[in-house]
């Protein structure tokens, strides 16, 4: 019994110690924020009680002070013009401080045209930190705006919060109405009485933290503003951020899946992607690109889950932070191998303003083949110009180069004069910007090149796979014509070009990434020379396939890759 009693007393002591530590850790605190419209002074200083020096000084409009510890009880907060004595107070407000709470006093102009401080309190709690959650409050601080409604939605158009507001509206307990939300990008819709159109603001909200959205100004005076004050449980001073009007962001992001192998149990090769920037629970397929997520600007965090629906060990969690700049598209390439959970992201920017000269094309090379080392490339263009790029390693890329558009032949070799890995050909359309991806896996015999459009568009554009003329030893041999494959998505077909020997009946086979023949087309015998054969894609799922041509004697004429987009 003594042992049990001792253990029980020890547990009680531990719990009491934890509670005491908790109470000591989150002491009351106070901050001030200046949102006074048409203030009598450009800057304000703030004093507490009889203190001789201000605890916050030089606050301009839309500035907030650091949060400072303060004792429980009644306190006077005095606002003066910066540098003025306390006797020339603009206003004096009483703040009743309670334990385990944080208070923010907002200096404002009221609808009655008086100057005063309005205080909101919030009980401090660490719960929101467990899952990178956000606690979001909304403060209507505009003296002339009248009653408004505010709604917030995430990228999937799901309502995050909705509130009907009037000046300095309080909740039942005297606090602001706070909403708990996972970190995400939020578009806020402001509905104003007698205003014919809604107003939209947007921003990415990263947890864990506590935020207060402050509405000030009017539409008529062109002063309407939507600000974000950081109220997290911290003593540091953070800048107040002004939210952008929606659809005025100048940057964008997208994902491109360049992982050439499949995850166990998923024959389609689809990867599960979940991202904060917009696309939640999206499937991405090899050589598939998402649409562009635009209206972004400034630091943007992406959180990407890559894998299958299944046990957690099949997932990878990738974090990236991108400082999105004006008129710039950021492409997040998923590269590596999924079988060994070795997927990573490579982020490449494209400036939308750097367009090619008329009749020219801008493009860069990006190496995504995981099982070959550095490569050298030679390219021959329609006007006879030749370009070489040497020593491009896995995940490496070249800078954009400007060349003549039209047909191009790409020859890829192991770096330093090694064997030819593949040769492909395709068309670089004029007056646009592209990334030419080196794709596939050598051991799967799926090497090739794929064209990705980098020009501005919010649409999801299909990637165009160049036809692979020859690979490996075939490409080393001179005079090998191989096959050409020309996608024609508008007719749900692709055209195969090859030279027939006339030795019996030829056949065209379409092979998936597992080596299975999923489509076979017989071609009539007796014709010697070049042939163009259309192959319908009915029955094929979206994805990457190898197309091979076998003559009547059973010899493979050549093979190439094709991307089917449904």
Coordinates of C-alpha atoms in Angstrom, one line a residue:
X1 CA 0.0 0.0 0.0
X2 CA 2.8 2.4 0.8
X3 CA 4.3 1.8 -2.6
X4 CA 1.0 2.5 -4.3
X5 CA 0.5 5.6 -2.2
X6 CA 4.0 6.8 -3.1
X7 CA 3.4 6.3 -6.8
X8 CA 0.1 8.1 -6.6
X9 CA 1.6 11.0 -4.9
X10 CA 4.4 11.1 -7.4
X11 CA 1.9 11.2 -10.3
X12 CA 0.0 14.0 -8.6
X13 CA 3.2 16.0 -8.1
X14 CA 4.1 15.5 -11.8
X15 CA 0.7 16.6 -12.9
X16 CA 0.8 19.7 -10.6
X17 CA 4.3 20.5 -11.8
X18 CA 3.2 20.3 -15.4
X19 CA 0.2 22.5 -14.7
X20 CA 2.4 25.0 -12.9
X21 CA 4.9 25.0 -15.8
X22 CA 2.0 25.4 -18.2
X23 CA 0.7 28.4 -16.3
X24 CA 4.1 30.0 -16.1
X25 CA 4.8 29.3 -19.7
X26 CA 1.8 31.2 -21.1
X27 CA 1.7 34.4 -19.0
X28 CA -0.7 37.2 -20.1
X29 CA 0.6 39.5 -22.8
X30 CA -0.4 42.7 -24.6
X31 CA 0.2 44.2 -28.1
X32 CA -1.1 47.3 -29.9
X33 CA -1.8 47.8 -33.6
X34 CA -2.4 51.1 -35.4
X35 CA -5.4 51.0 -37.8
X36 CA -6.6 54.5 -37.2
X37 CA -7.8 56.1 -40.5
X38 CA -7.0 59.8 -40.9
X39 CA -5.0 59.8 -37.7
X40 CA -3.9 63.2 -36.3
X41 CA -0.3 62.0 -36.4
X42 CA 1.7 59.9 -38.9
X43 CA 3.1 57.8 -36.0
X44 CA 1.8 56.8 -32.6
X45 CA 3.4 55.9 -29.3
X46 CA 1.7 53.8 -26.6
X47 CA 2.3 53.9 -22.8
X48 CA 1.0 51.6 -20.1
X49 CA -0.1 53.0 -16.8
X50 CA 2.5 55.3 -15.2
X51 CA 5.5 54.0 -17.2
X52 CA 7.8 56.8 -18.3
X53 CA 8.7 55.2 -21.6
X54 CA 6.4 53.9 -24.3
X55 CA 6.2 50.1 -24.7
X56 CA 5.5 50.6 -28.4
X57 CA 6.6 53.6 -30.4
X58 CA 6.6 54.9 -33.9
X59 CA 3.7 52.8 -35.2
X60 CA 2.5 53.9 -38.6
X61 CA -0.8 52.9 -40.1
X62 CA -1.1 49.1 -40.3
X63 CA 1.9 48.6 -37.9
X64 CA 1.7 46.3 -34.9
X65 CA 4.0 46.1 -31.9
X66 CA 5.6 43.2 -30.3
X67 CA 3.6 41.3 -27.7
X68 CA 4.9 42.1 -24.1
X69 CA 4.2 40.3 -20.8
X70 CA 1.7 42.1 -18.6
X71 CA 0.3 41.5 -15.1
X72 CA -3.2 40.4 -14.4
X73 CA -5.6 43.2 -13.5
X74 CA -6.7 46.6 -14.8
X75 CA -4.3 48.7 -16.9
X76 CA -4.5 52.0 -18.8
X77 CA -3.2 52.2 -22.3
X78 CA -2.4 55.8 -23.5
X79 CA -1.9 56.7 -27.2
X80 CA -0.1 59.9 -28.2
X81 CA 1.5 61.3 -31.3
X82 CA 5.0 60.0 -31.6
X83 CA 7.3 62.0 -29.4
X84 CA 4.5 63.9 -27.6
X85 CA 4.1 63.8 -23.8
X86 CA 1.4 61.6 -22.2
X87 CA -0.5 64.7 -21.2
X88 CA -1.4 65.2 -24.9
X89 CA -3.2 61.8 -25.2
X90 CA -5.1 61.0 -28.3
X91 CA -7.1 58.5 -26.2
X92 CA -6.8 56.5 -23.0
X93 CA -8.4 53.0 -22.7
X94 CA -8.7 50.6 -19.8
X95 CA -7.7 47.0 -20.5
X96 CA -8.8 44.3 -18.0
X97 CA -6.1 41.6 -18.2
X98 CA -7.0 38.0 -17.2
X99 CA -4.7 35.0 -16.8
X100 CA -3.6 32.8 -19.7
X101 CA -4.8 35.3 -22.3
X102 CA -3.4 37.5 -25.0
X103 CA -4.8 41.0 -25.7
X104 CA -4.5 43.2 -28.7
X105 CA -5.5 46.9 -28.6
X106 CA -6.4 48.3 -32.0
X107 CA -6.2 52.1 -32.4
X108 CA -9.1 53.0 -34.7
X109 CA -11.5 55.8 -35.8
X110 CA -15.1 54.8 -35.0
X111 CA -18.2 55.4 -37.1
X112 CA -19.0 58.2 -34.7
X113 CA -15.7 59.9 -35.7
X114 CA -14.1 59.4 -32.4
X115 CA -10.5 58.1 -31.8
X116 CA -10.2 55.2 -29.4
X117 CA -8.7 51.9 -28.7
X118 CA -10.7 48.7 -29.0
X119 CA -9.3 45.6 -27.2
X120 CA -9.9 42.0 -28.1
X121 CA -8.7 39.1 -25.9
X122 CA -8.0 35.5 -26.7
X123 CA -7.3 32.6 -24.4
X124 CA -3.9 31.2 -25.0
X125 CA -3.8 27.6 -26.1
X126 CA -1.1 25.4 -27.7
X127 CA -3.7 23.0 -29.2
X128 CA -3.5 24.5 -32.7
X129 CA 0.2 23.7 -32.9
X130 CA -0.3 20.0 -33.0
X131 CA -1.3 19.7 -36.7
X132 CA 0.0 23.0 -38.2
X133 CA -3.4 24.4 -37.7
X134 CA -4.5 28.0 -38.1
X135 CA -6.7 30.0 -35.7
X136 CA -8.2 32.9 -37.8
X137 CA -10.1 35.8 -36.4
X138 CA -11.7 38.7 -38.3
X139 CA -11.9 42.4 -37.2
X140 CA -14.1 44.9 -39.0
X141 CA -12.2 48.2 -38.4
X142 CA -13.6 50.4 -41.1
X143 CA -15.7 53.3 -39.8
X144 CA -17.5 53.9 -43.1
X145 CA -17.9 50.5 -44.7
X146 CA -21.1 49.5 -42.9
X147 CA -22.3 45.9 -42.5
X148 CA -20.4 43.3 -44.6
X149 CA -20.3 39.6 -45.1
X150 CA -17.0 37.7 -45.3
X151 CA -16.5 34.2 -46.7
X152 CA -13.2 32.3 -47.0
X153 CA -12.7 29.3 -49.3
X154 CA -9.8 26.9 -49.8
X155 CA -8.5 25.9 -53.3
X156 CA -11.2 23.1 -53.5
X157 CA -14.0 25.7 -53.0
X158 CA -14.7 24.4 -49.5
X159 CA -15.9 27.0 -47.1
X160 CA -13.3 27.8 -44.4
X161 CA -15.2 30.4 -42.6
X162 CA -18.2 32.7 -43.0
X163 CA -19.2 35.7 -40.9
X164 CA -21.5 38.6 -40.9
X165 CA -19.6 41.7 -39.6
X166 CA -20.1 45.2 -38.5
X167 CA -17.7 47.6 -36.9
X168 CA -15.9 46.0 -34.0
X169 CA -18.3 43.2 -33.7
X170 CA -17.6 40.9 -30.7
X171 CA -18.5 37.4 -29.9
X172 CA -20.6 36.3 -26.9
X173 CA -17.5 36.2 -24.6
X174 CA -16.1 39.5 -25.8
X175 CA -13.5 37.9 -28.1
X176 CA -13.4 38.0 -31.9
X177 CA -15.0 35.0 -33.7
X178 CA -12.1 32.7 -34.4
X179 CA -12.0 29.8 -36.9
X180 CA -9.8 26.7 -36.7
X181 CA -8.4 25.7 -40.1
X182 CA -5.6 23.6 -41.6
X183 CA -2.9 25.6 -43.3
X184 CA -3.9 26.3 -46.9
X185 CA -4.4 29.0 -49.5
X186 CA -7.5 31.0 -48.8
X187 CA -9.6 33.2 -51.1
X188 CA -11.7 35.6 -49.1
X189 CA -14.9 37.1 -50.6
X190 CA -16.1 40.4 -49.2
X191 CA -19.8 41.2 -49.8
X192 CA -20.7 44.9 -49.1
X193 CA -24.2 46.3 -49.0
X194 CA -25.0 48.5 -52.0
X195 CA -21.8 47.3 -53.7
X196 CA -22.7 45.7 -57.1
X197 CA -19.7 43.4 -57.3
X198 CA -17.9 41.2 -54.7
X199 CA -14.3 41.8 -53.7
X200 CA -11.8 39.0 -53.5
X201 CA -8.6 38.8 -51.6
X202 CA -6.1 35.9 -51.6
X203 CA -3.2 34.6 -49.6
X204 CA -1.5 31.5 -48.4
X205 CA -1.8 30.8 -44.7
X206 CA 0.9 28.7 -43.1
X207 CA 0.5 27.1 -39.7
X208 CA 0.9 26.8 -36.8
X209 CA -0.1 30.3 -36.0
X210 CA -2.9 32.7 -34.9
X211 CA -4.0 35.4 -37.4
X212 CA -6.4 38.3 -37.3
X213 CA -7.7 39.6 -40.6
X214 CA -8.4 43.3 -40.3
X215 CA -10.7 45.1 -42.8
X216 CA -10.3 48.9 -43.2
X217 CA -11.1 51.7 -45.7
X218 CA -13.8 52.0 -48.3
X219 CA -14.3 51.1 -51.9
X220 CA -15.5 54.7 -52.8
X221 CA -12.3 56.3 -51.5
X222 CA -10.2 53.5 -53.0
X223 CA -8.7 52.8 -49.5
X224 CA -10.2 49.3 -48.9
X225 CA -7.6 47.1 -47.4
X226 CA -7.4 43.6 -46.0
X227 CA -4.6 43.1 -43.6
X228 CA -3.2 40.1 -41.7
X229 CA -1.9 40.6 -38.1
X230 CA 0.2 37.7 -36.6
X231 CA -1.2 37.0 -33.1
X232 CA 0.7 33.8 -32.4
X233 CA 1.9 33.0 -28.9
X234 CA 5.2 34.7 -29.3
X235 CA 6.8 37.9 -28.0
X236 CA 8.4 38.8 -31.3
X237 CA 7.2 41.6 -33.5
X238 CA 6.1 40.5 -36.9
X239 CA 5.2 42.7 -39.8
X240 CA 1.5 43.2 -40.7
X241 CA 0.9 41.8 -44.2
X242 CA -1.5 43.4 -46.7
X243 CA -3.4 40.8 -48.6
X244 CA -3.5 41.0 -52.4
X245 CA -6.6 41.4 -54.4
X246 CA -7.4 38.0 -56.0
X247 CA -6.5 37.4 -59.6
X248 CA -3.7 40.0 -59.5
X249 CA -1.0 37.6 -58.4
X250 CA 1.7 37.4 -61.0
X251 CA 3.2 34.0 -60.4
X252 CA 2.1 30.4 -60.8
X253 CA 3.0 26.8 -60.1
X254 CA 2.3 23.4 -61.5
X255 CA 3.4 19.8 -61.1
X256 CA 5.0 17.5 -63.7
X257 CA 5.4 13.8 -63.0
X258 CA 8.7 12.5 -64.4
X259 CA 8.9 9.3 -62.2
X260 CA 9.3 6.5 -64.8
X261 CA 8.6 3.4 -62.7
X262 CA 5.4 2.3 -60.9
X263 CA 4.5 2.0 -57.3
X264 CA 3.8 -1.6 -56.1
X265 CA 0.2 -2.7 -56.9
X266 CA -0.7 0.2 -59.2
X267 CA -0.6 -1.0 -62.8
X268 CA -1.6 2.5 -64.1
X269 CA 1.5 4.0 -62.6
X270 CA -0.5 6.8 -61.1
X271 CA 0.9 8.8 -58.2
X272 CA -1.1 10.4 -55.5
X273 CA -0.3 14.1 -55.0
X274 CA -1.6 16.4 -52.3
X275 CA -0.3 19.9 -52.3
X276 CA -1.1 23.1 -50.3
X277 CA -0.9 25.3 -53.3
X278 CA -4.1 24.0 -54.7
X279 CA -4.3 20.4 -55.9
X280 CA -5.6 18.2 -53.1
X281 CA -5.9 14.4 -53.6
X282 CA -4.9 14.6 -57.3
X283 CA -3.6 11.7 -59.4
X284 CA -0.6 12.4 -61.6
X285 CA 0.6 10.0 -64.3
X286 CA 4.1 9.6 -65.8
X287 CA 4.7 12.5 -68.2
X288 CA 1.5 14.2 -67.0
X289 CA 1.4 17.9 -66.1
X290 CA -1.2 19.6 -63.9
X291 CA -2.8 22.9 -64.8
X292 CA -1.1 26.1 -63.7
X293 CA -2.1 27.4 -60.3
X294 CA -1.8 31.1 -60.7
X295 CA -2.5 34.1 -58.5
X296 CA 0.5 33.5 -56.3
X297 CA 3.2 35.9 -55.0
X298 CA 5.8 35.8 -52.3
X299 CA 6.9 32.9 -50.1
X300 CA 4.8 29.9 -50.8
X301 CA 5.1 26.5 -49.1
X302 CA 4.2 23.3 -50.8
X303 CA 3.6 20.1 -49.0
X304 CA 3.4 17.1 -51.3
X305 CA 2.4 13.5 -50.6
X306 CA 3.6 11.2 -53.3
X307 CA 2.5 7.5 -53.3
X308 CA -0.4 5.2 -53.4
X309 CA -3.6 5.0 -51.3
X310 CA -2.3 2.4 -48.8
X311 CA 0.1 1.9 -45.9
X312 CA 2.0 5.0 -44.8
X313 CA 5.3 3.4 -45.8
X314 CA 4.3 3.8 -49.4
X315 CA 4.2 7.5 -49.1
X316 CA 6.9 10.2 -49.3
X317 CA 6.3 13.6 -47.8
X318 CA 8.1 16.4 -49.6
X319 CA 8.3 20.1 -48.4
X320 CA 9.4 22.9 -50.6
X321 CA 9.4 26.7 -50.1
X322 CA 9.3 28.9 -53.2
X323 CA 9.6 32.7 -53.2
X324 CA 7.1 33.3 -56.1
X325 CA 8.1 36.3 -58.2
X326 CA 6.3 38.5 -60.6
X327 CA 5.4 37.0 -64.0
X328 CA 7.2 33.7 -63.2
X329 CA 6.0 30.1 -63.6
X330 CA 7.5 27.6 -61.2
X331 CA 7.4 24.0 -62.3
X332 CA 7.8 21.3 -59.6
X333 CA 9.1 18.2 -61.4
X334 CA 8.7 15.0 -59.5
X335 CA 11.8 12.9 -60.4
X336 CA 13.6 9.8 -59.2
X337 CA 12.3 6.2 -58.7
X338 CA 9.2 5.3 -56.8
X339 CA 10.0 1.6 -56.1
X340 CA 12.7 2.6 -53.6
X341 CA 10.9 5.7 -52.4
X342 CA 13.5 8.0 -53.9
X343 CA 11.2 10.6 -55.4
X344 CA 12.3 14.3 -55.0
X345 CA 11.3 17.6 -56.5
X346 CA 13.3 19.9 -58.8
X347 CA 11.8 23.4 -59.2
X348 CA 12.6 25.3 -62.3
X349 CA 11.4 28.9 -63.0
X350 CA 10.2 30.3 -66.3
X351 CA 9.9 34.1 -66.8
X352 CA 6.7 34.6 -68.8
X353 CA 8.0 37.9 -70.2
X354 CA 11.1 36.4 -71.9
X355 CA 9.5 35.5 -75.2
X356 CA 11.4 34.4 -78.3
X357 CA 11.9 36.5 -81.3
X358 CA 9.3 36.0 -84.2
X359 CA 9.9 32.8 -86.0
X360 CA 12.1 31.5 -83.1
X361 CA 11.6 29.2 -80.1
X362 CA 13.1 29.2 -76.6
X363 CA 13.7 25.9 -74.9
X364 CA 15.9 24.3 -72.3
X365 CA 16.9 20.7 -71.6
X366 CA 16.1 18.8 -68.3
X367 CA 17.6 15.4 -67.5
X368 CA 15.1 13.2 -65.6
X369 CA 16.4 9.7 -66.5
X370 CA 17.3 8.0 -63.1
X371 CA 19.5 5.1 -64.3
X372 CA 22.0 6.8 -66.6
X373 CA 24.6 9.3 -65.5
X374 CA 25.7 12.5 -67.2
X375 CA 24.8 12.9 -70.9
X376 CA 25.9 14.9 -73.9
X377 CA 23.3 16.0 -76.4
X378 CA 23.5 17.1 -80.0
X379 CA 20.5 18.8 -81.7
X380 CA 20.0 19.5 -85.4
X381 CA 17.4 22.1 -86.4
X382 CA 15.3 22.7 -89.5
X383 CA 17.6 25.5 -90.7
X384 CA 20.7 23.3 -90.5
X385 CA 21.9 24.8 -87.2
X386 CA 23.5 22.3 -84.8
X387 CA 23.8 22.8 -81.0
X388 CA 25.5 20.7 -78.4
X389 CA 25.1 20.5 -74.7
X390 CA 27.6 18.6 -72.7
X391 CA 27.8 17.0 -69.2
X392 CA 24.2 17.3 -68.1
X393 CA 23.7 15.2 -65.0
X394 CA 20.6 13.6 -63.6
X395 CA 18.3 16.4 -62.3
X396 CA 20.4 18.8 -64.2
X397 CA 19.2 21.3 -66.8
X398 CA 20.5 23.8 -69.4
X399 CA 19.6 27.5 -69.6
X400 CA 17.1 28.5 -72.2
X401 CA 18.4 28.8 -75.7
X402 CA 16.8 30.5 -78.7
X403 CA 16.8 28.6 -82.0
X404 CA 14.8 28.3 -85.2
X405 CA 11.5 26.5 -84.7
X406 CA 10.3 23.5 -86.6
X407 CA 11.6 19.9 -86.8
X408 CA 14.5 18.9 -84.6
X409 CA 16.5 15.8 -84.1
X410 CA 17.9 15.1 -80.7
X411 CA 20.8 12.6 -80.1
X412 CA 21.6 11.7 -76.5
X413 CA 24.9 10.0 -75.6
X414 CA 26.7 9.1 -72.4
X415 CA 28.9 11.9 -71.4
X416 CA 32.5 12.0 -72.7
X417 CA 31.9 10.3 -76.0
X418 CA 30.1 7.2 -74.7
X419 CA 27.5 5.1 -76.4
X420 CA 24.4 6.6 -78.0
X421 CA 21.4 6.2 -75.6
X422 CA 18.7 7.3 -78.0
X423 CA 17.8 9.5 -80.9
X424 CA 14.5 11.2 -81.2
X425 CA 12.8 13.7 -83.4
X426 CA 9.9 16.1 -83.1
X427 CA 8.7 19.6 -83.8
X428 CA 9.4 22.8 -81.7
X429 CA 6.4 25.1 -82.5
X430 CA 7.4 28.7 -83.3
X431 CA 7.0 31.7 -81.0
X432 CA 6.8 29.8 -77.7
X433 CA 8.9 28.5 -74.8
X434 CA 9.4 24.9 -73.8
X435 CA 11.3 22.4 -71.6
X436 CA 12.5 19.4 -73.5
X437 CA 12.6 16.5 -71.0
X438 CA 15.0 13.5 -71.3
X439 CA 12.7 10.8 -69.9
X440 CA 12.2 7.1 -69.2
X441 CA 14.5 4.4 -67.9
X442 CA 17.3 2.6 -69.8
X443 CA 16.6 -0.8 -68.2
X444 CA 12.9 -0.5 -69.3
X445 CA 14.0 0.6 -72.8
X446 CA 11.7 3.6 -72.6
X447 CA 14.3 6.4 -73.2
X448 CA 13.1 9.3 -75.1
X449 CA 12.4 13.1 -75.0
X450 CA 9.1 14.9 -74.2
X451 CA 8.2 18.5 -74.9
X452 CA 6.5 20.6 -72.1
X453 CA 5.0 24.0 -72.9
X454 CA 6.3 26.7 -70.5
X455 CA 4.2 29.5 -71.9
X456 CA 1.5 31.1 -69.7
X457 CA -1.7 29.2 -69.5
X458 CA -4.0 28.3 -66.7
X459 CA -5.0 25.2 -68.7
X460 CA -3.7 21.7 -68.4
X461 CA -1.8 21.2 -71.6
X462 CA -0.8 17.7 -72.8
X463 CA 2.9 17.0 -73.1
X464 CA 4.1 15.9 -76.5
X465 CA 6.4 12.9 -76.7
X466 CA 9.0 13.0 -79.5
X467 CA 9.2 9.9 -81.6
X468 CA 12.2 7.7 -80.7
X469 CA 14.0 6.8 -83.9
X470 CA 16.4 4.3 -82.3
X471 CA 17.9 3.4 -79.0
X472 CA 21.1 1.8 -77.8
X473 CA 23.0 -0.3 -80.4
X474 CA 20.4 0.6 -83.1
X475 CA 21.2 4.3 -82.7
X476 CA 24.9 3.5 -83.0
X477 CA 24.4 1.9 -86.4
X478 CA 24.5 4.2 -89.4
X479 CA 21.7 4.2 -91.7
X480 CA 19.1 2.8 -89.3
X481 CA 15.8 4.5 -90.2
X482 CA 13.8 3.2 -87.3
X483 CA 10.2 4.4 -86.9
X484 CA 8.6 7.8 -86.5
X485 CA 5.5 8.3 -84.3
X486 CA 3.3 11.3 -84.7
X487 CA 0.5 11.8 -82.1
X488 CA -2.8 13.1 -83.5
X489 CA -5.0 13.6 -80.3
X490 CA -7.8 15.3 -82.3
X491 CA -8.5 12.0 -84.0
X492 CA -7.7 9.7 -81.1
X493 CA -4.9 8.1 -83.0
X494 CA -1.2 8.3 -83.7
X495 CA 0.6 7.7 -87.0
X496 CA 3.5 5.3 -87.4
X497 CA 6.1 5.9 -90.1
X498 CA 8.5 3.2 -91.1
X499 CA 10.2 1.5 -94.0
X500 CA 8.7 -1.9 -94.9
X501 CA 10.9 -4.7 -96.4
X502 CA 7.8 -6.3 -98.0
X503 CA 8.7 -9.7 -96.4
X504 CA 5.2 -10.8 -95.4
X505 CA 2.6 -9.1 -93.3
X506 CA 4.0 -6.4 -90.9
X507 CA 2.5 -5.8 -87.5
X508 CA 2.5 -2.8 -85.1
X509 CA 2.4 -3.6 -81.3
X510 CA 1.7 -1.2 -78.5
X511 CA 3.4 -2.2 -75.2
X512 CA 2.7 -0.8 -71.8
X513 CA 5.3 -0.1 -69.1
X514 CA 5.1 -3.7 -67.8
X515 CA 6.0 -5.1 -71.2
X516 CA 2.5 -6.3 -72.0
X517 CA 1.2 -6.0 -75.5
X518 CA -2.1 -4.0 -75.1
X519 CA -2.8 -3.3 -78.8
X520 CA -1.8 -5.1 -82.0
X521 CA -2.4 -3.8 -85.6
X522 CA -1.8 -6.0 -88.6
X523 CA -0.5 -4.3 -91.8
X524 CA -1.1 -5.7 -95.3
X525 CA 1.9 -7.3 -97.0
X526 CA 3.4 -6.7 -100.4
X527 CA 4.4 -3.1 -100.1
X528 CA 8.1 -2.2 -100.1
X529 CA 9.3 1.2 -98.9
X530 CA 8.0 3.9 -96.6
X531 CA 4.6 3.4 -95.0
X532 CA 2.3 5.6 -92.9
X533 CA -0.1 3.7 -90.7
X534 CA -2.7 5.2 -88.4
X535 CA -3.3 3.4 -85.1
X536 CA -6.5 4.2 -83.1
X537 CA -6.1 4.7 -79.4
X538 CA -9.5 3.5 -78.4
X539 CA -9.2 1.2 -75.5
X540 CA -6.0 2.7 -74.3
X541 CA -5.8 4.5 -71.0
X542 CA -3.8 7.8 -70.7
X543 CA -0.1 7.0 -70.2
X544 CA 3.2 6.3 -71.8
X545 CA 3.6 3.3 -74.3
X546 CA 6.3 1.8 -76.4
X547 CA 5.4 1.2 -80.1
X548 CA 7.3 -1.4 -82.0
X549 CA 7.1 -2.5 -85.7
X550 CA 7.8 -6.1 -86.6
X551 CA 8.1 -7.2 -90.2
X552 CA 6.8 -10.4 -91.8
X553 CA 10.0 -12.3 -91.0
X554 CA 9.6 -11.6 -87.3
X555 CA 12.4 -8.9 -87.2
X556 CA 11.9 -5.7 -85.3
X557 CA 12.1 -2.8 -87.7
X558 CA 12.3 -0.3 -84.8
X559 CA 10.4 1.2 -81.9
X560 CA 9.5 4.5 -80.4
X561 CA 7.5 6.0 -77.5
X562 CA 4.1 7.6 -77.5
X563 CA 2.1 9.5 -74.9
X564 CA -1.6 8.9 -75.0
X565 CA -3.7 11.7 -73.4
X566 CA -7.4 11.1 -72.9

